[in-house]
Short mmCIF file of C-alpha atoms in Angstrom, two decimals:
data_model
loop_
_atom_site.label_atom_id
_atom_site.label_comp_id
_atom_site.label_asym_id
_atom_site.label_seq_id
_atom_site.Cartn_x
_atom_site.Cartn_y
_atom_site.Cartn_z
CA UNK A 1 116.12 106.09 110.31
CA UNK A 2 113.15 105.59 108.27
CA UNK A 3 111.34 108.49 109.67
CA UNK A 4 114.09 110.72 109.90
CA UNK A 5 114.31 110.36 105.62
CA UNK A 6 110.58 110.77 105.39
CA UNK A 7 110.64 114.17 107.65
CA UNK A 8 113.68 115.20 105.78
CA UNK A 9 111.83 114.57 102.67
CA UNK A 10 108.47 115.99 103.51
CA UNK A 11 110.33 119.33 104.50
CA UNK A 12 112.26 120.14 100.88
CA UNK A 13 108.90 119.52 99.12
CA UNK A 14 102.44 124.14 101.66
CA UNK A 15 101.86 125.58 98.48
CA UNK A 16 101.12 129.55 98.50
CA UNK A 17 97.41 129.90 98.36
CA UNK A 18 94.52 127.72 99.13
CA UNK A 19 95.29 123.84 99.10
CA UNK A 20 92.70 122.04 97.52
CA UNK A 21 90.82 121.55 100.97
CA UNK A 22 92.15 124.80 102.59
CA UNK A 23 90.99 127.89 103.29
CA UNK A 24 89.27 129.35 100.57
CA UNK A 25 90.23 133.08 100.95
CA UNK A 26 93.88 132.63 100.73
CA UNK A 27 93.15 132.41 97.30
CA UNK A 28 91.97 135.88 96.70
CA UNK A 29 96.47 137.24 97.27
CA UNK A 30 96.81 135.29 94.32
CA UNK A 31 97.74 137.70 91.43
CA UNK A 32 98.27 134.97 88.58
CA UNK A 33 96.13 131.75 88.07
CA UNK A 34 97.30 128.14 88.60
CA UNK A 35 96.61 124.77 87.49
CA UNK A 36 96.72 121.86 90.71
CA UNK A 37 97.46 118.80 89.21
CA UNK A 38 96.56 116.12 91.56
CA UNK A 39 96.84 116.21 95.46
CA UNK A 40 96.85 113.62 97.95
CA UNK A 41 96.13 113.26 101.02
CA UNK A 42 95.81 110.30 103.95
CA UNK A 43 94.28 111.10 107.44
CA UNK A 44 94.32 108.70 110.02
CA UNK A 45 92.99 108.92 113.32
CA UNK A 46 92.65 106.63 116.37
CA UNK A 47 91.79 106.63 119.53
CA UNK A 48 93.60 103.51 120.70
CA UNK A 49 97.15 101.69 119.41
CA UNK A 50 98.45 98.13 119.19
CA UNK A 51 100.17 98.71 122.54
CA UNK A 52 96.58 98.90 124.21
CA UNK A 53 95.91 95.19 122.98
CA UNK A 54 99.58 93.96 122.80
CA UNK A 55 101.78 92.93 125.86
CA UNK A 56 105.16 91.90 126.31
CA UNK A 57 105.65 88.99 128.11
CA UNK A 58 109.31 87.39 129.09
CA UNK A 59 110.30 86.66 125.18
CA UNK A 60 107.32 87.35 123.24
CA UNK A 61 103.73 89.86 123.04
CA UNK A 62 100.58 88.60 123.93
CA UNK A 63 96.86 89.90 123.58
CA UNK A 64 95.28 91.45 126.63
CA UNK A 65 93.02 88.36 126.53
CA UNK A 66 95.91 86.72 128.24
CA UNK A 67 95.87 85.00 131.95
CA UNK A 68 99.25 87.09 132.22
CA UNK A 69 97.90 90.46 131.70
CA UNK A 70 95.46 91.65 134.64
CA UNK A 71 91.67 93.28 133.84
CA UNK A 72 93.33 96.57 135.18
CA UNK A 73 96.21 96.78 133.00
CA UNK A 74 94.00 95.68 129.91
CA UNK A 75 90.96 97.28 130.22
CA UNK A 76 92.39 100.35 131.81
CA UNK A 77 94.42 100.94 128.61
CA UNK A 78 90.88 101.38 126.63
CA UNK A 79 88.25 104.35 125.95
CA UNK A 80 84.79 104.12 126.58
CA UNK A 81 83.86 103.92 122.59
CA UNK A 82 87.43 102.93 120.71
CA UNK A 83 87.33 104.27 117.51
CA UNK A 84 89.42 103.73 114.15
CA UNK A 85 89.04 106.83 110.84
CA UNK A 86 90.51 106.89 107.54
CA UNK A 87 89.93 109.36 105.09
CA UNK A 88 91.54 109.40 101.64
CA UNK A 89 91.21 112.80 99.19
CA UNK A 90 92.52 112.83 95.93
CA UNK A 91 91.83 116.22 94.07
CA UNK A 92 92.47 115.36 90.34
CA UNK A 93 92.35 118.34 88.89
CA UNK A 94 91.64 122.07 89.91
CA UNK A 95 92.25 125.28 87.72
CA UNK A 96 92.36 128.75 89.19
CA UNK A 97 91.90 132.05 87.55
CA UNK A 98 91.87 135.73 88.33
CA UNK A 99 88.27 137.66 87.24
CA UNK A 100 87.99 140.68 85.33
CA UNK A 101 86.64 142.17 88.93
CA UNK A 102 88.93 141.81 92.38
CA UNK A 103 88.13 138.32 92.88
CA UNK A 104 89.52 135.17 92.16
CA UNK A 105 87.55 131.81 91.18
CA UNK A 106 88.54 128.47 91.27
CA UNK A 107 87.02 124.94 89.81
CA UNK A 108 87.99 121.65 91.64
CA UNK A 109 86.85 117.76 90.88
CA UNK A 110 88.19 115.21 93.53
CA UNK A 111 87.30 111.94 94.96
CA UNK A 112 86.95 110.82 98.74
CA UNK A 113 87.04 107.53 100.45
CA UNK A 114 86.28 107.56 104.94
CA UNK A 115 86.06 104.43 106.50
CA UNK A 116 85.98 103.54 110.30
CA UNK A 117 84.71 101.30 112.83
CA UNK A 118 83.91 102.11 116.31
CA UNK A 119 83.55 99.36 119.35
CA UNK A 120 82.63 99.96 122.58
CA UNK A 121 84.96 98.76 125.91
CA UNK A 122 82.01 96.63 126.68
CA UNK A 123 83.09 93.69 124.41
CA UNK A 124 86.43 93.62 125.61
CA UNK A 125 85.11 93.54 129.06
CA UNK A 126 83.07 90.38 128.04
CA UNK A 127 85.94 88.62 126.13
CA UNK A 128 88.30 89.74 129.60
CA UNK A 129 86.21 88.81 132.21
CA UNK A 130 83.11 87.17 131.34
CA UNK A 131 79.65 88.31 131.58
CA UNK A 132 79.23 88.53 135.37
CA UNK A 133 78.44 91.90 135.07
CA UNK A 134 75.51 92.02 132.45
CA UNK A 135 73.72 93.49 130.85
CA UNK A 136 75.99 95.31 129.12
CA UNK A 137 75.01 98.60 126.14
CA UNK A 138 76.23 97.81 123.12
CA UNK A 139 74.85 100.41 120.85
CA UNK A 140 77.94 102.12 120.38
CA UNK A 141 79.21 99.28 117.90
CA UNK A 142 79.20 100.67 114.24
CA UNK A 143 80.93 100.26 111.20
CA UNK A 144 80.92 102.33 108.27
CA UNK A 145 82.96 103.61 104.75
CA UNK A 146 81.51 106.12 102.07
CA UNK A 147 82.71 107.03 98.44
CA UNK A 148 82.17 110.03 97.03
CA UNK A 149 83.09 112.60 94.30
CA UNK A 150 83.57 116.57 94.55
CA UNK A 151 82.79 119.04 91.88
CA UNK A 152 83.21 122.82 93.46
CA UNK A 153 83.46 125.97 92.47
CA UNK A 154 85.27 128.78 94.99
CA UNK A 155 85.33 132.69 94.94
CA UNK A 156 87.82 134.39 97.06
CA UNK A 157 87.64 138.59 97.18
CA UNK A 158 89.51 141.14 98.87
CA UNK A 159 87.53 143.91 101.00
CA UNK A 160 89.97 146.89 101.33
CA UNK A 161 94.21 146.26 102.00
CA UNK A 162 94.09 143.96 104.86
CA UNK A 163 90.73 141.84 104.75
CA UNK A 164 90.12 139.18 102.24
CA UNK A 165 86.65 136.82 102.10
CA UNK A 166 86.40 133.17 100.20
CA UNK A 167 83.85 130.67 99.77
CA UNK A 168 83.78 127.16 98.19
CA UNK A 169 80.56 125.48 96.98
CA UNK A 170 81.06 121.59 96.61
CA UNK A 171 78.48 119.27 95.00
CA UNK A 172 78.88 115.70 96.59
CA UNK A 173 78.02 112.83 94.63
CA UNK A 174 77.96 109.63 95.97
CA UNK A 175 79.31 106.21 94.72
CA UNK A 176 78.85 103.56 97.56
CA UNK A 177 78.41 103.72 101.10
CA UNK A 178 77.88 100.65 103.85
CA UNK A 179 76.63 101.62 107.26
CA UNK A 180 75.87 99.41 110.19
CA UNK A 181 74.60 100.85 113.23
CA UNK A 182 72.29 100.00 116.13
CA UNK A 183 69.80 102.11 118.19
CA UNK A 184 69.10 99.49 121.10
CA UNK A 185 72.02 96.97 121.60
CA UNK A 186 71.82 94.95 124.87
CA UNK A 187 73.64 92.11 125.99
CA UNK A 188 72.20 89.73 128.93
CA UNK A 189 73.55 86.45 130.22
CA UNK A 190 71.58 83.27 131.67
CA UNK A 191 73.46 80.59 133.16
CA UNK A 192 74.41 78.65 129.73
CA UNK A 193 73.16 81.64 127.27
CA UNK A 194 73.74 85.07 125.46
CA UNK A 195 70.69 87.21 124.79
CA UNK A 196 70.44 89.98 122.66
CA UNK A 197 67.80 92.80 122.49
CA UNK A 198 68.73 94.29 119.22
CA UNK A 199 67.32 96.66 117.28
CA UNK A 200 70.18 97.39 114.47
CA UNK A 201 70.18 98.46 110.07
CA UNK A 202 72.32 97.84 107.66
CA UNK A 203 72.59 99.85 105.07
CA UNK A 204 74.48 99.03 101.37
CA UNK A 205 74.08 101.14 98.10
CA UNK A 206 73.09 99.31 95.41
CA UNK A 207 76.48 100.78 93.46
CA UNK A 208 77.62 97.14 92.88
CA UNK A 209 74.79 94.11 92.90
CA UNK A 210 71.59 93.83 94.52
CA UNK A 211 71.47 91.11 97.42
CA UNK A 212 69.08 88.50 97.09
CA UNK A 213 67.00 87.16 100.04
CA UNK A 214 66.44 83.75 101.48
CA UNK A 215 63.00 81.66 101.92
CA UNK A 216 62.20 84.04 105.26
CA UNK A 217 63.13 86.96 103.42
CA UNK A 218 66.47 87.92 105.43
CA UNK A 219 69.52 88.85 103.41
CA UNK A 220 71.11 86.19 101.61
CA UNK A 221 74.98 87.82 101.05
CA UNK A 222 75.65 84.55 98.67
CA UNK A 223 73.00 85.74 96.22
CA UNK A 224 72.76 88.56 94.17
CA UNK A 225 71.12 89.70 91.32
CA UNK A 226 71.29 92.55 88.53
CA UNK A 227 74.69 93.65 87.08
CA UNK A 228 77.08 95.59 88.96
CA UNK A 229 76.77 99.39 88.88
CA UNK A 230 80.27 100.40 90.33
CA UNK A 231 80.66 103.82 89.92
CA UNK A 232 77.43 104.79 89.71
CA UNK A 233 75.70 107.57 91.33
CA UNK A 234 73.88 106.77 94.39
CA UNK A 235 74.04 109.86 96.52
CA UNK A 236 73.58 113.35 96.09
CA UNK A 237 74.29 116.71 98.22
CA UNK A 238 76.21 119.35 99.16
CA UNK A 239 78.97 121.17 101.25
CA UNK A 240 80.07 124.81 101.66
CA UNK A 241 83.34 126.10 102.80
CA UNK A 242 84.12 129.60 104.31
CA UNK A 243 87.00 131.04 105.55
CA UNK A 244 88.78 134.85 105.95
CA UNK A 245 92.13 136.28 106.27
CA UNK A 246 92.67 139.28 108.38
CA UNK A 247 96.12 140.91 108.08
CA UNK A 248 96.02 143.73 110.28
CA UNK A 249 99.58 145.57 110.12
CA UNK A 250 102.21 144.71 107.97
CA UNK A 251 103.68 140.77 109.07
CA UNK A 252 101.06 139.77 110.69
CA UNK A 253 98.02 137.56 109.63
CA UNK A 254 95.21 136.08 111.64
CA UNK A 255 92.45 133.36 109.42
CA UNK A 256 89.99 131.13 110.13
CA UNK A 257 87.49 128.31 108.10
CA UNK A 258 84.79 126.29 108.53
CA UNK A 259 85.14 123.39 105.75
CA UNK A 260 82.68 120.27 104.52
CA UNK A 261 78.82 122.30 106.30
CA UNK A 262 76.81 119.62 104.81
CA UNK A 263 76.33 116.03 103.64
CA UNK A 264 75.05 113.61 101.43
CA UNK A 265 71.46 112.37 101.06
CA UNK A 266 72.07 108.35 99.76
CA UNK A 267 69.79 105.55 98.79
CA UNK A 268 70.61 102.69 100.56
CA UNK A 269 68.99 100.03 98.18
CA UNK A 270 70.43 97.28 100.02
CA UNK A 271 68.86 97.59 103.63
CA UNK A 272 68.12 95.07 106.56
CA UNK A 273 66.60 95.34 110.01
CA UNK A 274 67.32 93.39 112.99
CA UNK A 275 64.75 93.69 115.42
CA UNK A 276 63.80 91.71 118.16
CA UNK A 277 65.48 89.05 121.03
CA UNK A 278 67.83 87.11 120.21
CA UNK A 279 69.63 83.88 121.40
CA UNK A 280 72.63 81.97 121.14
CA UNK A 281 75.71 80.10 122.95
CA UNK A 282 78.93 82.14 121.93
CA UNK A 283 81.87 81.61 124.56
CA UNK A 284 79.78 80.48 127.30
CA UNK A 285 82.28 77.13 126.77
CA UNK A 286 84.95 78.95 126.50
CA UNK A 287 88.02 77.48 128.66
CA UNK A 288 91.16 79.43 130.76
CA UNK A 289 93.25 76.82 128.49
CA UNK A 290 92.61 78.03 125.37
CA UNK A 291 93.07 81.53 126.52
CA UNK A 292 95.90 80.87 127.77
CA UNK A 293 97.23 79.16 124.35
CA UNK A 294 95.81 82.26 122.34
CA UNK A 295 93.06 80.21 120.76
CA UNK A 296 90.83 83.22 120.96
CA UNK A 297 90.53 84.16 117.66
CA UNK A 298 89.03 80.95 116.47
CA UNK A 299 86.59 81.04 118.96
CA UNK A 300 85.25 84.61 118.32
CA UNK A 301 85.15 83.86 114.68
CA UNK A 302 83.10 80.94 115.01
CA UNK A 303 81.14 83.31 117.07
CA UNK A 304 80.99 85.72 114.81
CA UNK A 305 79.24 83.77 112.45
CA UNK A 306 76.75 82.20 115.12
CA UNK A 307 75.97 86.04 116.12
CA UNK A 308 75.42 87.12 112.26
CA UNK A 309 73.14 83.45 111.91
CA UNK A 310 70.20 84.30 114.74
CA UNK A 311 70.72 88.03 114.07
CA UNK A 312 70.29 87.94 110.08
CA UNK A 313 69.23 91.10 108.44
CA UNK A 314 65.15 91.29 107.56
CA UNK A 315 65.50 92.58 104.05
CA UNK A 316 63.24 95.87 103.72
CA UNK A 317 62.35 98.32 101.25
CA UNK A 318 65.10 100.84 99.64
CA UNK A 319 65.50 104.11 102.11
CA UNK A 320 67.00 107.49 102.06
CA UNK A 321 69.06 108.44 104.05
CA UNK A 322 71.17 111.81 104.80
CA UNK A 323 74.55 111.37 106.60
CA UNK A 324 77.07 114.85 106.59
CA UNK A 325 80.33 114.34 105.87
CA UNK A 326 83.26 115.09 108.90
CA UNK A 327 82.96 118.80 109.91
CA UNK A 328 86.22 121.14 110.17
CA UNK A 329 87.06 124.37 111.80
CA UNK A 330 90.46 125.92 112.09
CA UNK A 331 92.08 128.91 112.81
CA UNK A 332 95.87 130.34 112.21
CA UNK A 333 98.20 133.02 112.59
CA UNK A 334 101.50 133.86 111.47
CA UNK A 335 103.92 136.69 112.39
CA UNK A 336 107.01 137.63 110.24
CA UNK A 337 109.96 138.47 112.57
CA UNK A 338 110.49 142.37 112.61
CA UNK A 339 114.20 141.63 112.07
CA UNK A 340 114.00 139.01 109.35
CA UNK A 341 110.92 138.96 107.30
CA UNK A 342 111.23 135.94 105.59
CA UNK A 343 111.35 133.80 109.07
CA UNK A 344 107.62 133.64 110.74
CA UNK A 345 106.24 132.08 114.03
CA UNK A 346 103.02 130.25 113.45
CA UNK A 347 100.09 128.98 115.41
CA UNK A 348 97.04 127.11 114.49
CA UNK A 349 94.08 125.13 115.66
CA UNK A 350 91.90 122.57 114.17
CA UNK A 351 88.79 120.51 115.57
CA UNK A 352 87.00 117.68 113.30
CA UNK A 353 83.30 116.82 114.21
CA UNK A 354 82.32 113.07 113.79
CA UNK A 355 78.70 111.70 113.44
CA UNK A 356 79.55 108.30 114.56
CA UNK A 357 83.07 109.18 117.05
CA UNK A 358 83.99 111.38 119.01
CA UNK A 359 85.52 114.40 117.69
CA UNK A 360 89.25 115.32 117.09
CA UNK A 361 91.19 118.59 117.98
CA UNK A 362 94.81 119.92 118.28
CA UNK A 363 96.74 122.74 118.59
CA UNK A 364 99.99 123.81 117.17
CA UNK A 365 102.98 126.63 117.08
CA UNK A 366 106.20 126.03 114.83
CA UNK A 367 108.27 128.28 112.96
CA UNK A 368 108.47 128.68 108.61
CA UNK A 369 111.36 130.17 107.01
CA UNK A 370 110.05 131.28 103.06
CA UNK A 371 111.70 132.17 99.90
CA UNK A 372 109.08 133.42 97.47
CA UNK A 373 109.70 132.02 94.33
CA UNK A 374 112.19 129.13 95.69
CA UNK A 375 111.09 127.24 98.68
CA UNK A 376 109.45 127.34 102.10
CA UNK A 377 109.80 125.00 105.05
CA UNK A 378 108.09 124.82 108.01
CA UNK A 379 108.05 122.69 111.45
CA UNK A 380 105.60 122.77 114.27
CA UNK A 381 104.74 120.69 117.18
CA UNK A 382 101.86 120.61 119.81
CA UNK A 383 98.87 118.75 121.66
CA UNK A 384 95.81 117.01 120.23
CA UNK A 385 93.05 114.68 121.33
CA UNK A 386 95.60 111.69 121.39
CA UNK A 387 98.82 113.50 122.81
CA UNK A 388 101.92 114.83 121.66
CA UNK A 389 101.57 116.04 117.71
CA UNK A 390 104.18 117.01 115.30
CA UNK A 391 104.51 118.01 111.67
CA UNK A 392 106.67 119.41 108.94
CA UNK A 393 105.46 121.15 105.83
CA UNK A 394 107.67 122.49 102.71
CA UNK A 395 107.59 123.08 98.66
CA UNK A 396 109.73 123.51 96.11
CA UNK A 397 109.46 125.65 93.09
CA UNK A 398 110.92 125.24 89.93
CA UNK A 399 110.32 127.12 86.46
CA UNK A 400 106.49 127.22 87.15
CA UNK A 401 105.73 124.41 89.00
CA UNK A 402 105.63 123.87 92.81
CA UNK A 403 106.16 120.58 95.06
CA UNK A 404 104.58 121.11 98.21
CA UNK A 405 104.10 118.00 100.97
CA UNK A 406 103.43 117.86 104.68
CA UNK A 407 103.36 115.35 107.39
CA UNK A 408 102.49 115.02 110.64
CA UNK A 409 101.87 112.84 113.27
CA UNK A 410 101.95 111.61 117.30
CA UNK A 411 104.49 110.40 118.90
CA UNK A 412 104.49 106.40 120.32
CA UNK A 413 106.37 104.80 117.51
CA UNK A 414 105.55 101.35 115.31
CA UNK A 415 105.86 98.04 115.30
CA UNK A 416 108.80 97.15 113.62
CA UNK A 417 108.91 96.04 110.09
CA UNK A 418 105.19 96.33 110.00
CA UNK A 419 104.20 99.99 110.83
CA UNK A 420 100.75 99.67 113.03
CA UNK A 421 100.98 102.80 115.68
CA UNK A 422 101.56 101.78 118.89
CA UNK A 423 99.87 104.35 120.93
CA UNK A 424 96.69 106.64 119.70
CA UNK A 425 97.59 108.38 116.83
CA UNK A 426 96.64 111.11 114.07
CA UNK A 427 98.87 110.89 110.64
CA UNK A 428 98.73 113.61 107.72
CA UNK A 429 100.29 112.83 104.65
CA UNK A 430 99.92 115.07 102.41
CA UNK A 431 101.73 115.68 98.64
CA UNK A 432 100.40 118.01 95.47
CA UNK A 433 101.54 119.28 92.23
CA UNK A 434 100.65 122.65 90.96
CA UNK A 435 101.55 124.42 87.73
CA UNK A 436 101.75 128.41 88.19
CA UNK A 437 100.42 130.37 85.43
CA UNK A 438 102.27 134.07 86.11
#
């Protein structure tokens, strides 16, 4: 019921013309200006669900660590790399206006946040079976999460009746950024011992507090010096978006963008090394009774802090470093019915490149029914990366300001009360505010 009142929702609230991460040469139809105030938007996408680490079992779930749930049915239920995103975009403002030539210019200031964390099947191998198997290659372990502002400037133009252009130049600064990563991650077992061969950074911005360093000069994470710089520049650099529309007979459209070409250069001024071999006991004691009595957890987090004790961050010198920002490509088309022009049938195709994941695409057709000047709704479904995908899309206008919202998402369902996605999943939420100026 809940979803059925958030998809009824979402449909009586996309704007006409660009959204605020859209294509930028929708923009240049646009014969009056507009003022966006605010838009949100939440993307979520993983590769795996709670249902590939949750089991039921007679009256009650248990972890695929359990003696009750077979290597096959755990293991089998994984990816080679399983990988979590977030991204959050908030565009606070953005004012649009049409030039004294054809074109049409826009300025936009936002904020992002992108966090994620990416672990390889490896580990859960380990924790399933044991290390019979070793060594094992780690080095797809990583965890990550950037902040960043936008400042951009966009110029959409029309070339003749049916052909319209747009570009959007974005300076990126950044705010704070963590990323830990390893080049050479192996695991190998002796008879009562793990070893590591690790060569791994960490990398903080100095945004808040400098960490302080121990007597052998490794990170100390329960000292730090200096006052805290929150908010604070700490990045620089910049994306470009392009994009084109292409109507080539009356109902019909065809466009296509390329969105976020670029990156960020940061100083990491909190940065560690691990480098060398590296020893310690970790489960090797572990029993089949306190698997069995899902006493897991407290093991691996006594682990956990054995592992970050021998493998300690050196403390090095400040670095730069430049990371890009999540690359985007889509393409549409929409075709107004010959005998009703206000109903369309739509298409469209996206694909997100990853530095640290592997990437996402889907593809979509749906249908949009549109009132200029009162309301348009829209509803689509297709295949992704993770499955079965499905959205709805709508806004509202009244006086001279327009609602607009969308969601979308994969089918698998929750867990109830609580909301983690069972299966895979990619969510959209998206909501904005913009007053027209006519």
């Amino acid at each position: 019921m809940k979803k059925i009142l958030i998809l009824i929702l979402a449909a009586f609230v996309a704007a006409t013309g660009a959204l605020a991460q859209g294509n930028p040469a929708e923009n240049a139809a646009l014969a009056g200006g507009f003022v966006r105030i605010g838009e949100f938007q939440s993307i979520s996408r993983n590769n795996v669900g709670a249902s590939s680490f949750l089991f039921p079992r007679e009256d009650k779930l248990v972890t695929g660590l359990h003696s009750s749930v077979s290597s096959e049915e755990f293991l089998g239920g994984l990816q080679a790399v399983n990988s979590m995103y977030n991204q959050i975009g908030y565009n606070l403002v953005s004012y649009g206006w049409k030039g004294s030539g054809p074109g049409f210019h826009t300025i936009e200031l936002g904020a992002k946040v992108n966090y994620g964390l990416s672990i390889p099947k490896e580990i859960f191998h380990i924790l399933k079976n044991g290390t019979a198997q070793s060594p094992y290659d780690l080095s797809a372990l990583r965890a990550f999460g950037n902040v960043y502002g936008e400042i951009a400037y966009g110029y959409a133009v029309p070339l003749g009746d049916n052909f319209s252009l747009g570009g959007r130049v974005k300076l990126l600064v950044g705010l704070n950024s963590v990323n830990l990563f390893a080049r050479q991650f192996n695991l190998t077992t002796t008879e009562d011992r793990y070893e590591f061969d690790l060569h791994a950074f960490l990398d903080i911005t100095n945004g808040s507090k400098k960490i302080g360093t121990d007597e052998a000069g490794c990170l100390d994470y329960t000292s730090f010096s200096g006052k805290g710089k929150l908010g604070a520049p700490t990045g620089g650099g910049l994306a470009l978006d392009l994009g084109f529309v292409w109507r080539p007979f009356d109902g019909f459209s065809l466009s296509a963008s390329l969105q976020d070409l670029g990156g960020i250069i940061w100083y990491y001024g909190n940065a560690g090394l691990s480098s060398g071999t590296y020893s310690f006991e970790g489960l090797k004691g572990l029993t089949t009774d306190e698997l069995s009595q899902e006493k897991i957890m407290e093991r691996l987090k006594a682990t956990g802090e054995e592992v970050l004790g021998v493998i300690k961050p050196r403390a090095v010198d400040g670095r730069f470093k430049f990371r890009s920002i999540p690359l985007t490509a889509s393409a549409a088309a929409s075709y107004a019915m010959p005998f009703w022009k206000n109903l369309s049938l739509d298409a469209s195709g996206l694909y997100t490149g990853y530095s640290w994941c592997a990437p996402y695409w889907e593809a979509r057709c749906g249908l949009s029914l549109d009132f200029p000047g009162a309301f348009h709704i829209g509803a689509n479904a297709g295949t992704g990366a993770y499955g079965f995908v499905y959205g709805v899309k709508g806004s509202l206008e009244f006086l001279s300001f327009r609602l607009y919202a969308g969601y979308e998402n994969g089918i698998g369902g929750v867990i109830p009360y609580e909301g983690t996605p069972l299966k895979a999943n990619n969510k959209t939420i998206l909501v904005g505010l913009t007053y027209l100026i006519k």
